[in-house]
JSON list of C-alpha atoms in Angstrom, two decimals:
[
{"chain": "A", "resi": 1, "resn": "MET", "atom": "CA", "xyz": [4.74, 57.97, 8.51]},
{"chain": "A", "resi": 2, "resn": "LYS", "atom": "CA", "xyz": [6.62, 60.73, 10.38]},
{"chain": "A", "resi": 3, "resn": "GLY", "atom": "CA", "xyz": [7.95, 61.92, 7.03]},
{"chain": "A", "resi": 4, "resn": "LEU", "atom": "CA", "xyz": [4.42, 62.48, 5.74]},
{"chain": "A", "resi": 5, "resn": "LEU", "atom": "CA", "xyz": [3.48, 64.26, 8.97]},
{"chain": "A", "resi": 6, "resn": "THR", "atom": "CA", "xyz": [6.40, 66.65, 8.57]},
{"chain": "A", "resi": 7, "resn": "ILE", "atom": "CA", "xyz": [5.46, 67.38, 4.96]},
{"chain": "A", "resi": 8, "resn": "LEU", "atom": "CA", "xyz": [1.87, 68.20, 5.97]},
{"chain": "A", "resi": 9, "resn": "LEU", "atom": "CA", "xyz": [3.10, 70.42, 8.81]},
{"chain": "A", "resi": 10, "resn": "CYS", "atom": "CA", "xyz": [5.35, 72.34, 6.42]},
{"chain": "A", "resi": 11, "resn": "PHE", "atom": "CA", "xyz": [2.56, 72.71, 3.86]},
{"chain": "A", "resi": 12, "resn": "ASN", "atom": "CA", "xyz": [0.11, 73.99, 6.46]},
{"chain": "A", "resi": 13, "resn": "ALA", "atom": "CA", "xyz": [2.63, 76.43, 7.93]},
{"chain": "A", "resi": 14, "resn": "GLY", "atom": "CA", "xyz": [3.35, 77.88, 4.49]},
{"chain": "A", "resi": 15, "resn": "PHE", "atom": "CA", "xyz": [-0.35, 78.07, 3.66]},
{"chain": "A", "resi": 16, "resn": "VAL", "atom": "CA", "xyz": [-1.36, 79.73, 6.94]},
{"chain": "A", "resi": 17, "resn": "ASP", "atom": "CA", "xyz": [1.53, 82.20, 6.81]},
{"chain": "A", "resi": 18, "resn": "ALA", "atom": "CA", "xyz": [0.80, 83.25, 3.21]},
{"chain": "A", "resi": 19, "resn": "ALA", "atom": "CA", "xyz": [-3.01, 83.30, 3.51]},
{"chain": "A", "resi": 20, "resn": "GLY", "atom": "CA", "xyz": [-2.86, 85.12, 6.83]},
{"chain": "A", "resi": 21, "resn": "PHE", "atom": "CA", "xyz": [-0.44, 87.66, 5.41]},
{"chain": "A", "resi": 22, "resn": "VAL", "atom": "CA", "xyz": [-2.69, 88.62, 2.49]},
{"chain": "A", "resi": 23, "resn": "ALA", "atom": "CA", "xyz": [-5.96, 88.37, 4.43]},
{"chain": "A", "resi": 24, "resn": "LEU", "atom": "CA", "xyz": [-4.91, 90.16, 7.62]},
{"chain": "A", "resi": 25, "resn": "GLY", "atom": "CA", "xyz": [-2.89, 93.14, 6.48]},
{"chain": "A", "resi": 26, "resn": "GLY", "atom": "CA", "xyz": [0.58, 91.61, 6.47]},
{"chain": "A", "resi": 27, "resn": "LEU", "atom": "CA", "xyz": [0.43, 89.47, 9.63]},
{"chain": "A", "resi": 28, "resn": "PHE", "atom": "CA", "xyz": [2.86, 86.56, 10.00]},
{"chain": "A", "resi": 29, "resn": "ALA", "atom": "CA", "xyz": [0.97, 83.80, 11.84]},
{"chain": "A", "resi": 30, "resn": "ALA", "atom": "CA", "xyz": [3.54, 80.98, 11.54]},
{"chain": "A", "resi": 31, "resn": "HIS", "atom": "CA", "xyz": [6.84, 82.87, 11.19]},
{"chain": "A", "resi": 32, "resn": "VAL", "atom": "CA", "xyz": [5.67, 85.02, 14.08]},
{"chain": "A", "resi": 33, "resn": "THR", "atom": "CA", "xyz": [8.96, 86.86, 14.65]},
{"chain": "A", "resi": 34, "resn": "GLY", "atom": "CA", "xyz": [8.51, 88.39, 11.21]},
{"chain": "A", "resi": 35, "resn": "ASN", "atom": "CA", "xyz": [5.97, 90.70, 12.84]},
{"chain": "A", "resi": 36, "resn": "ILE", "atom": "CA", "xyz": [8.83, 92.44, 14.65]},
{"chain": "A", "resi": 37, "resn": "VAL", "atom": "CA", "xyz": [10.17, 93.56, 11.27]},
{"chain": "A", "resi": 38, "resn": "VAL", "atom": "CA", "xyz": [6.69, 94.57, 10.10]},
{"chain": "A", "resi": 39, "resn": "ILE", "atom": "CA", "xyz": [6.15, 96.66, 13.25]},
{"chain": "A", "resi": 40, "resn": "ALA", "atom": "CA", "xyz": [9.55, 98.33, 12.84]},
{"chain": "A", "resi": 41, "resn": "ALA", "atom": "CA", "xyz": [8.76, 99.09, 9.19]},
{"chain": "A", "resi": 42, "resn": "ALA", "atom": "CA", "xyz": [5.42, 100.66, 10.17]},
{"chain": "A", "resi": 43, "resn": "VAL", "atom": "CA", "xyz": [7.10, 102.84, 12.79]},
{"chain": "A", "resi": 44, "resn": "ALA", "atom": "CA", "xyz": [9.78, 103.89, 10.29]},
{"chain": "A", "resi": 45, "resn": "HIS", "atom": "CA", "xyz": [7.03, 105.09, 7.93]},
{"chain": "A", "resi": 46, "resn": "GLY", "atom": "CA", "xyz": [5.21, 106.92, 10.73]},
{"chain": "A", "resi": 47, "resn": "ASP", "atom": "CA", "xyz": [2.32, 104.44, 10.77]},
{"chain": "A", "resi": 48, "resn": "MET", "atom": "CA", "xyz": [0.65, 102.65, 13.66]},
{"chain": "A", "resi": 49, "resn": "PRO", "atom": "CA", "xyz": [0.97, 98.85, 13.35]},
{"chain": "A", "resi": 50, "resn": "SER", "atom": "CA", "xyz": [-2.21, 96.85, 13.74]},
{"chain": "A", "resi": 51, "resn": "LEU", "atom": "CA", "xyz": [-3.14, 95.52, 17.16]},
{"chain": "A", "resi": 52, "resn": "ALA", "atom": "CA", "xyz": [-2.76, 91.94, 15.93]},
{"chain": "A", "resi": 53, "resn": "LYS", "atom": "CA", "xyz": [0.89, 92.49, 14.99]},
{"chain": "A", "resi": 54, "resn": "ILE", "atom": "CA", "xyz": [1.62, 94.07, 18.38]},
{"chain": "A", "resi": 55, "resn": "ILE", "atom": "CA", "xyz": [0.10, 91.28, 20.46]},
{"chain": "A", "resi": 56, "resn": "ALA", "atom": "CA", "xyz": [1.11, 88.36, 18.21]},
{"chain": "A", "resi": 57, "resn": "MET", "atom": "CA", "xyz": [4.36, 87.68, 20.08]},
{"chain": "A", "resi": 58, "resn": "PRO", "atom": "CA", "xyz": [2.83, 87.78, 23.60]},
{"chain": "A", "resi": 59, "resn": "VAL", "atom": "CA", "xyz": [-0.03, 85.51, 22.49]},
{"chain": "A", "resi": 60, "resn": "PHE", "atom": "CA", "xyz": [2.45, 83.14, 20.86]},
{"chain": "A", "resi": 61, "resn": "ALA", "atom": "CA", "xyz": [4.52, 83.03, 24.06]},
{"chain": "A", "resi": 62, "resn": "VAL", "atom": "CA", "xyz": [1.52, 82.35, 26.30]},
{"chain": "A", "resi": 63, "resn": "VAL", "atom": "CA", "xyz": [0.31, 79.49, 24.09]},
{"chain": "A", "resi": 64, "resn": "VAL", "atom": "CA", "xyz": [3.75, 77.86, 23.90]},
{"chain": "A", "resi": 65, "resn": "ILE", "atom": "CA", "xyz": [4.15, 77.99, 27.69]},
{"chain": "A", "resi": 66, "resn": "ALA", "atom": "CA", "xyz": [0.61, 76.69, 28.24]},
{"chain": "A", "resi": 67, "resn": "SER", "atom": "CA", "xyz": [1.18, 73.83, 25.79]},
{"chain": "A", "resi": 68, "resn": "ARG", "atom": "CA", "xyz": [4.34, 72.82, 27.61]},
{"chain": "A", "resi": 69, "resn": "LEU", "atom": "CA", "xyz": [2.60, 72.79, 30.98]},
{"chain": "A", "resi": 70, "resn": "PHE", "atom": "CA", "xyz": [-0.28, 70.81, 29.48]},
{"chain": "A", "resi": 71, "resn": "SER", "atom": "CA", "xyz": [2.13, 68.28, 27.95]},
{"chain": "A", "resi": 72, "resn": "GLN", "atom": "CA", "xyz": [3.86, 67.77, 31.28]},
{"chain": "A", "resi": 73, "resn": "SER", "atom": "CA", "xyz": [0.52, 67.29, 32.99]},
{"chain": "A", "resi": 74, "resn": "MET", "atom": "CA", "xyz": [-0.66, 64.74, 30.41]},
{"chain": "A", "resi": 75, "resn": "ALA", "atom": "CA", "xyz": [2.69, 62.93, 30.54]},
{"chain": "A", "resi": 76, "resn": "ALA", "atom": "CA", "xyz": [2.27, 62.47, 34.27]},
{"chain": "A", "resi": 77, "resn": "ARG", "atom": "CA", "xyz": [-1.07, 60.79, 33.56]},
{"chain": "A", "resi": 78, "resn": "GLY", "atom": "CA", "xyz": [0.25, 58.65, 30.72]},
{"chain": "A", "resi": 79, "resn": "ARG", "atom": "CA", "xyz": [-1.91, 60.45, 28.15]},
{"chain": "A", "resi": 80, "resn": "ASP", "atom": "CA", "xyz": [-1.12, 61.11, 24.48]},
{"chain": "A", "resi": 81, "resn": "ASP", "atom": "CA", "xyz": [-0.48, 64.84, 24.71]},
{"chain": "A", "resi": 82, "resn": "PHE", "atom": "CA", "xyz": [0.71, 65.03, 21.09]},
{"chain": "A", "resi": 83, "resn": "ARG", "atom": "CA", "xyz": [-2.64, 64.06, 19.56]},
{"chain": "A", "resi": 84, "resn": "MET", "atom": "CA", "xyz": [-4.56, 66.09, 22.13]},
{"chain": "A", "resi": 85, "resn": "LEU", "atom": "CA", "xyz": [-2.69, 69.28, 21.29]},
{"chain": "A", "resi": 86, "resn": "MET", "atom": "CA", "xyz": [-2.86, 68.52, 17.57]},
{"chain": "A", "resi": 87, "resn": "ALA", "atom": "CA", "xyz": [-6.64, 68.26, 18.02]},
{"chain": "A", "resi": 88, "resn": "VAL", "atom": "CA", "xyz": [-6.66, 71.66, 19.73]},
{"chain": "A", "resi": 89, "resn": "LYS", "atom": "CA", "xyz": [-4.73, 73.05, 16.77]},
{"chain": "A", "resi": 90, "resn": "LEU", "atom": "CA", "xyz": [-7.35, 71.58, 14.44]},
{"chain": "A", "resi": 91, "resn": "VAL", "atom": "CA", "xyz": [-10.15, 73.29, 16.39]},
{"chain": "A", "resi": 92, "resn": "LEU", "atom": "CA", "xyz": [-8.30, 76.63, 16.31]},
{"chain": "A", "resi": 93, "resn": "LEU", "atom": "CA", "xyz": [-7.76, 76.44, 12.55]},
{"chain": "A", "resi": 94, "resn": "ALA", "atom": "CA", "xyz": [-11.40, 75.47, 12.01]},
{"chain": "A", "resi": 95, "resn": "HIS", "atom": "CA", "xyz": [-12.53, 78.43, 14.12]},
{"chain": "A", "resi": 96, "resn": "ALA", "atom": "CA", "xyz": [-10.28, 80.79, 12.14]},
{"chain": "A", "resi": 97, "resn": "GLY", "atom": "CA", "xyz": [-11.72, 79.42, 8.91]},
{"chain": "A", "resi": 98, "resn": "LEU", "atom": "CA", "xyz": [-15.28, 80.00, 10.05]},
{"chain": "A", "resi": 99, "resn": "VAL", "atom": "CA", "xyz": [-14.50, 83.56, 11.14]},
{"chain": "A", "resi": 100, "resn": "ALA", "atom": "CA", "xyz": [-12.84, 84.19, 7.78]},
{"chain": "A", "resi": 101, "resn": "VAL", "atom": "CA", "xyz": [-15.85, 82.96, 5.82]},
{"chain": "A", "resi": 102, "resn": "GLN", "atom": "CA", "xyz": [-18.47, 84.64, 8.00]},
{"chain": "A", "resi": 103, "resn": "SER", "atom": "CA", "xyz": [-16.78, 88.00, 8.63]},
{"chain": "A", "resi": 104, "resn": "GLY", "atom": "CA", "xyz": [-14.11, 88.45, 5.93]},
{"chain": "A", "resi": 105, "resn": "PRO", "atom": "CA", "xyz": [-12.63, 89.98, 3.95]},
{"chain": "A", "resi": 106, "resn": "PHE", "atom": "CA", "xyz": [-10.98, 92.46, 6.30]},
{"chain": "A", "resi": 107, "resn": "PRO", "atom": "CA", "xyz": [-10.04, 95.78, 4.70]},
{"chain": "A", "resi": 108, "resn": "ASP", "atom": "CA", "xyz": [-9.39, 97.00, 8.25]},
{"chain": "A", "resi": 109, "resn": "PRO", "atom": "CA", "xyz": [-7.18, 94.45, 10.11]},
{"chain": "A", "resi": 110, "resn": "ASP", "atom": "CA", "xyz": [-7.95, 96.16, 13.43]},
{"chain": "A", "resi": 111, "resn": "THR", "atom": "CA", "xyz": [-11.58, 95.03, 13.57]},
{"chain": "A", "resi": 112, "resn": "ALA", "atom": "CA", "xyz": [-12.53, 92.67, 16.37]},
{"chain": "A", "resi": 113, "resn": "ALA", "atom": "CA", "xyz": [-13.23, 89.79, 13.97]},
{"chain": "A", "resi": 114, "resn": "ALA", "atom": "CA", "xyz": [-9.93, 90.24, 12.13]},
{"chain": "A", "resi": 115, "resn": "THR", "atom": "CA", "xyz": [-7.95, 90.40, 15.37]},
{"chain": "A", "resi": 116, "resn": "MET", "atom": "CA", "xyz": [-9.72, 87.32, 16.72]},
{"chain": "A", "resi": 117, "resn": "MET", "atom": "CA", "xyz": [-8.99, 85.37, 13.54]},
{"chain": "A", "resi": 118, "resn": "ALA", "atom": "CA", "xyz": [-5.36, 86.52, 13.60]},
{"chain": "A", "resi": 119, "resn": "MET", "atom": "CA", "xyz": [-4.77, 85.45, 17.19]},
{"chain": "A", "resi": 120, "resn": "THR", "atom": "CA", "xyz": [-6.48, 82.12, 16.55]},
{"chain": "A", "resi": 121, "resn": "LEU", "atom": "CA", "xyz": [-4.07, 81.44, 13.69]},
{"chain": "A", "resi": 122, "resn": "VAL", "atom": "CA", "xyz": [-1.10, 82.56, 15.79]},
{"chain": "A", "resi": 123, "resn": "SER", "atom": "CA", "xyz": [-2.22, 80.25, 18.60]},
{"chain": "A", "resi": 124, "resn": "ALA", "atom": "CA", "xyz": [-2.56, 77.31, 16.21]},
{"chain": "A", "resi": 125, "resn": "MET", "atom": "CA", "xyz": [0.92, 77.88, 14.81]},
{"chain": "A", "resi": 126, "resn": "ALA", "atom": "CA", "xyz": [2.31, 78.34, 18.33]},
{"chain": "A", "resi": 127, "resn": "LEU", "atom": "CA", "xyz": [1.05, 74.86, 19.17]},
{"chain": "A", "resi": 128, "resn": "GLN", "atom": "CA", "xyz": [2.65, 73.49, 16.00]},
{"chain": "A", "resi": 129, "resn": "ASN", "atom": "CA", "xyz": [5.96, 75.14, 16.86]},
{"chain": "A", "resi": 130, "resn": "ALA", "atom": "CA", "xyz": [5.88, 73.85, 20.42]},
{"chain": "A", "resi": 131, "resn": "LEU", "atom": "CA", "xyz": [5.03, 70.28, 19.39]},
{"chain": "A", "resi": 132, "resn": "HIS", "atom": "CA", "xyz": [7.80, 70.32, 16.80]},
{"chain": "A", "resi": 133, "resn": "ARG", "atom": "CA", "xyz": [10.35, 71.28, 19.45]},
{"chain": "A", "resi": 134, "resn": "THR", "atom": "CA", "xyz": [9.12, 68.74, 22.00]},
{"chain": "A", "resi": 135, "resn": "HIS", "atom": "CA", "xyz": [8.09, 65.75, 19.89]},
{"chain": "A", "resi": 136, "resn": "LEU", "atom": "CA", "xyz": [9.73, 66.07, 16.47]},
{"chain": "A", "resi": 137, "resn": "THR", "atom": "CA", "xyz": [13.20, 67.10, 17.55]},
{"chain": "A", "resi": 138, "resn": "ASP", "atom": "CA", "xyz": [14.91, 65.02, 14.86]},
{"chain": "A", "resi": 139, "resn": "THR", "atom": "CA", "xyz": [13.21, 66.95, 12.02]},
{"chain": "A", "resi": 140, "resn": "PRO", "atom": "CA", "xyz": [13.87, 70.54, 10.86]},
{"chain": "A", "resi": 141, "resn": "PRO", "atom": "CA", "xyz": [11.38, 73.28, 11.82]},
{"chain": "A", "resi": 142, "resn": "SER", "atom": "CA", "xyz": [8.18, 73.43, 9.78]},
{"chain": "A", "resi": 143, "resn": "THR", "atom": "CA", "xyz": [7.47, 77.16, 10.08]},
{"chain": "A", "resi": 144, "resn": "VAL", "atom": "CA", "xyz": [10.82, 78.88, 9.43]},
{"chain": "A", "resi": 145, "resn": "MET", "atom": "CA", "xyz": [12.75, 77.80, 6.34]},
{"chain": "A", "resi": 146, "resn": "THR", "atom": "CA", "xyz": [15.88, 79.98, 6.48]},
{"chain": "A", "resi": 147, "resn": "GLY", "atom": "CA", "xyz": [17.87, 77.36, 8.39]},
{"chain": "A", "resi": 148, "resn": "THR", "atom": "CA", "xyz": [16.54, 74.62, 6.13]},
{"chain": "A", "resi": 149, "resn": "LEU", "atom": "CA", "xyz": [17.56, 76.50, 2.99]},
{"chain": "A", "resi": 150, "resn": "THR", "atom": "CA", "xyz": [21.00, 77.15, 4.46]},
{"chain": "A", "resi": 151, "resn": "GLN", "atom": "CA", "xyz": [21.51, 73.44, 5.15]},
{"chain": "A", "resi": 152, "resn": "ILE", "atom": "CA", "xyz": [20.34, 72.55, 1.65]},
{"chain": "A", "resi": 153, "resn": "LEU", "atom": "CA", "xyz": [22.90, 74.87, 0.13]},
{"chain": "A", "resi": 154, "resn": "LEU", "atom": "CA", "xyz": [25.66, 73.54, 2.40]},
{"chain": "A", "resi": 155, "resn": "ASP", "atom": "CA", "xyz": [24.80, 69.94, 1.49]},
{"chain": "A", "resi": 156, "resn": "LEU", "atom": "CA", "xyz": [24.73, 70.79, -2.22]},
{"chain": "A", "resi": 157, "resn": "THR", "atom": "CA", "xyz": [28.16, 72.33, -1.88]},
{"chain": "A", "resi": 158, "resn": "SER", "atom": "CA", "xyz": [29.43, 69.32, 0.05]},
{"chain": "A", "resi": 159, "resn": "LEU", "atom": "CA", "xyz": [28.17, 66.95, -2.65]},
{"chain": "A", "resi": 160, "resn": "TRP", "atom": "CA", "xyz": [29.71, 69.10, -5.36]},
{"chain": "A", "resi": 161, "resn": "ARG", "atom": "CA", "xyz": [33.05, 69.38, -3.57]},
{"chain": "A", "resi": 162, "resn": "PRO", "atom": "CA", "xyz": [33.05, 66.68, -0.87]},
{"chain": "A", "resi": 163, "resn": "ALA", "atom": "CA", "xyz": [35.55, 67.07, 1.94]},
{"chain": "A", "resi": 164, "resn": "VAL", "atom": "CA", "xyz": [37.95, 64.27, 2.80]},
{"chain": "A", "resi": 165, "resn": "GLY", "atom": "CA", "xyz": [36.08, 61.65, 4.86]},
{"chain": "A", "resi": 166, "resn": "ALA", "atom": "CA", "xyz": [32.70, 63.26, 4.29]},
{"chain": "A", "resi": 167, "resn": "ASP", "atom": "CA", "xyz": [29.62, 61.07, 4.71]},
{"chain": "A", "resi": 168, "resn": "VAL", "atom": "CA", "xyz": [28.15, 61.52, 1.23]},
{"chain": "A", "resi": 169, "resn": "ALA", "atom": "CA", "xyz": [25.22, 59.18, 1.91]},
{"chain": "A", "resi": 170, "resn": "GLN", "atom": "CA", "xyz": [24.21, 61.16, 4.98]},
{"chain": "A", "resi": 171, "resn": "ASN", "atom": "CA", "xyz": [24.44, 64.42, 3.04]},
{"chain": "A", "resi": 172, "resn": "ARG", "atom": "CA", "xyz": [22.24, 63.04, 0.28]},
{"chain": "A", "resi": 173, "resn": "ALA", "atom": "CA", "xyz": [19.62, 61.77, 2.73]},
{"chain": "A", "resi": 174, "resn": "ARG", "atom": "CA", "xyz": [19.49, 65.07, 4.62]},
{"chain": "A", "resi": 175, "resn": "LEU", "atom": "CA", "xyz": [19.38, 67.03, 1.37]},
{"chain": "A", "resi": 176, "resn": "ALA", "atom": "CA", "xyz": [16.42, 64.99, 0.13]},
{"chain": "A", "resi": 177, "resn": "ARG", "atom": "CA", "xyz": [14.55, 65.34, 3.42]},
{"chain": "A", "resi": 178, "resn": "MET", "atom": "CA", "xyz": [15.09, 69.08, 3.78]},
{"chain": "A", "resi": 179, "resn": "SER", "atom": "CA", "xyz": [14.41, 69.81, 0.12]},
{"chain": "A", "resi": 180, "resn": "THR", "atom": "CA", "xyz": [11.07, 68.00, 0.48]},
{"chain": "A", "resi": 181, "resn": "ASN", "atom": "CA", "xyz": [10.17, 70.10, 3.53]},
{"chain": "A", "resi": 182, "resn": "LEU", "atom": "CA", "xyz": [11.14, 73.35, 1.83]},
{"chain": "A", "resi": 183, "resn": "GLY", "atom": "CA", "xyz": [9.17, 72.32, -1.25]},
{"chain": "A", "resi": 184, "resn": "ALA", "atom": "CA", "xyz": [6.11, 71.53, 0.88]},
{"chain": "A", "resi": 185, "resn": "PHE", "atom": "CA", "xyz": [6.31, 74.92, 2.59]},
{"chain": "A", "resi": 186, "resn": "ALA", "atom": "CA", "xyz": [6.69, 76.74, -0.74]},
{"chain": "A", "resi": 187, "resn": "PHE", "atom": "CA", "xyz": [3.84, 74.71, -2.22]},
{"chain": "A", "resi": 188, "resn": "GLY", "atom": "CA", "xyz": [1.66, 75.71, 0.74]},
{"chain": "A", "resi": 189, "resn": "CYS", "atom": "CA", "xyz": [2.48, 79.38, 0.14]},
{"chain": "A", "resi": 190, "resn": "GLY", "atom": "CA", "xyz": [1.73, 79.09, -3.56]},
{"chain": "A", "resi": 191, "resn": "THR", "atom": "CA", "xyz": [-1.50, 77.21, -2.96]},
{"chain": "A", "resi": 192, "resn": "ALA", "atom": "CA", "xyz": [-2.63, 79.87, -0.49]},
{"chain": "A", "resi": 193, "resn": "GLY", "atom": "CA", "xyz": [-2.01, 82.64, -2.99]},
{"chain": "A", "resi": 194, "resn": "LEU", "atom": "CA", "xyz": [-3.83, 80.83, -5.78]},
{"chain": "A", "resi": 195, "resn": "LEU", "atom": "CA", "xyz": [-6.82, 79.88, -3.63]},
{"chain": "A", "resi": 196, "resn": "TYR", "atom": "CA", "xyz": [-7.11, 83.36, -2.13]},
{"chain": "A", "resi": 197, "resn": "LEU", "atom": "CA", "xyz": [-7.15, 84.77, -5.63]},
{"chain": "A", "resi": 198, "resn": "THR", "atom": "CA", "xyz": [-9.87, 82.37, -6.78]},
{"chain": "A", "resi": 199, "resn": "VAL", "atom": "CA", "xyz": [-12.10, 81.79, -3.74]},
{"chain": "A", "resi": 200, "resn": "GLY", "atom": "CA", "xyz": [-11.10, 84.55, -1.32]},
{"chain": "A", "resi": 201, "resn": "MET", "atom": "CA", "xyz": [-11.55, 83.90, 2.40]},
{"chain": "A", "resi": 202, "resn": "TRP", "atom": "CA", "xyz": [-12.96, 80.43, 1.72]},
{"chain": "A", "resi": 203, "resn": "CYS", "atom": "CA", "xyz": [-9.34, 79.30, 1.29]},
{"chain": "A", "resi": 204, "resn": "MET", "atom": "CA", "xyz": [-9.02, 79.38, 5.09]},
{"chain": "A", "resi": 205, "resn": "LEU", "atom": "CA", "xyz": [-11.10, 76.20, 5.27]},
{"chain": "A", "resi": 206, "resn": "LEU", "atom": "CA", "xyz": [-8.20, 74.15, 3.87]},
{"chain": "A", "resi": 207, "resn": "PRO", "atom": "CA", "xyz": [-5.81, 74.35, 6.88]},
{"chain": "A", "resi": 208, "resn": "PRO", "atom": "CA", "xyz": [-8.17, 72.51, 9.27]},
{"chain": "A", "resi": 209, "resn": "LEU", "atom": "CA", "xyz": [-8.60, 69.75, 6.69]},
{"chain": "A", "resi": 210, "resn": "VAL", "atom": "CA", "xyz": [-4.83, 69.37, 6.45]},
{"chain": "A", "resi": 211, "resn": "ALA", "atom": "CA", "xyz": [-4.60, 69.46, 10.25]},
{"chain": "A", "resi": 212, "resn": "ALA", "atom": "CA", "xyz": [-7.08, 66.57, 10.42]},
{"chain": "A", "resi": 213, "resn": "ALA", "atom": "CA", "xyz": [-4.90, 64.61, 8.01]},
{"chain": "A", "resi": 214, "resn": "GLU", "atom": "CA", "xyz": [-1.86, 65.34, 10.20]},
{"chain": "A", "resi": 215, "resn": "ILE", "atom": "CA", "xyz": [-3.50, 63.71, 13.20]},
{"chain": "A", "resi": 216, "resn": "PHE", "atom": "CA", "xyz": [-4.15, 60.49, 11.31]},
{"chain": "A", "resi": 217, "resn": "THR", "atom": "CA", "xyz": [-0.70, 60.11, 9.73]},
{"chain": "A", "resi": 218, "resn": "LEU", "atom": "CA", "xyz": [0.50, 58.17, 12.77]},
{"chain": "A", "resi": 219, "resn": "GLY", "atom": "CA", "xyz": [-1.05, 54.95, 13.99]},
{"chain": "A", "resi": 220, "resn": "PRO", "atom": "CA", "xyz": [-2.46, 54.61, 17.50]},
{"chain": "A", "resi": 221, "resn": "ASP", "atom": "CA", "xyz": [0.88, 53.46, 18.90]},
{"chain": "A", "resi": 222, "resn": "GLN", "atom": "CA", "xyz": [3.16, 55.70, 16.85]},
{"chain": "A", "resi": 223, "resn": "SER", "atom": "CA", "xyz": [3.07, 59.08, 18.57]},
{"chain": "A", "resi": 224, "resn": "PRO", "atom": "CA", "xyz": [6.36, 60.98, 18.35]},
{"chain": "A", "resi": 225, "resn": "VAL", "atom": "CA", "xyz": [8.64, 60.56, 21.34]},
{"chain": "A", "resi": 226, "resn": "ARG", "atom": "CA", "xyz": [8.35, 63.37, 23.86]},
{"chain": "A", "resi": 227, "resn": "ALA", "atom": "CA", "xyz": [11.52, 65.30, 24.59]},
{"chain": "A", "resi": 228, "resn": "GLY", "atom": "CA", "xyz": [12.56, 65.89, 28.15]}
]
């Protein structure tokens, strides 16, 4: 069931990134380093970037560090830190959805409600990134697809012109897995755009539903192995 979990994570990351971008004035909530480029572009045009874009990276960093400390604390107690932090992510996404419905849309991304929603989404995606690095280390990242696309293209090339002694079966398996993840991310982006167009801010209620499904993809004794 880890494969299904990864697909859901990729879908949700694509959805949150795309929906957050159009709803919050160009904020990247999942691919958080993209905000560095957005800030630089704003400065180059003589504009002031929104507060959310400026503080996204520090908030992301604080949440990742806090999640790591929490995981270590729960590990010492023999607790299932993976599901606990996934539940926190679910709560954060649900809160962002409620803020979106009650206070959106946000023509001014610097309002208090917009900034709160933005940082809630960033925090949720920070948790997802941290858990991916600590518990799903044998799967490609779910929030940044550049490396995944690069590997897909390399594997396609290797299958087209295999090197001497190449493991064709391994290439095919990796290609299938990574193509599925990239497709899930792209589908999440497309779904976000379509739903935002049709139902507006109500689309933000979908990510917490997907997050709930993520929690239940693994059985009670099938939590991902924690990395050291």
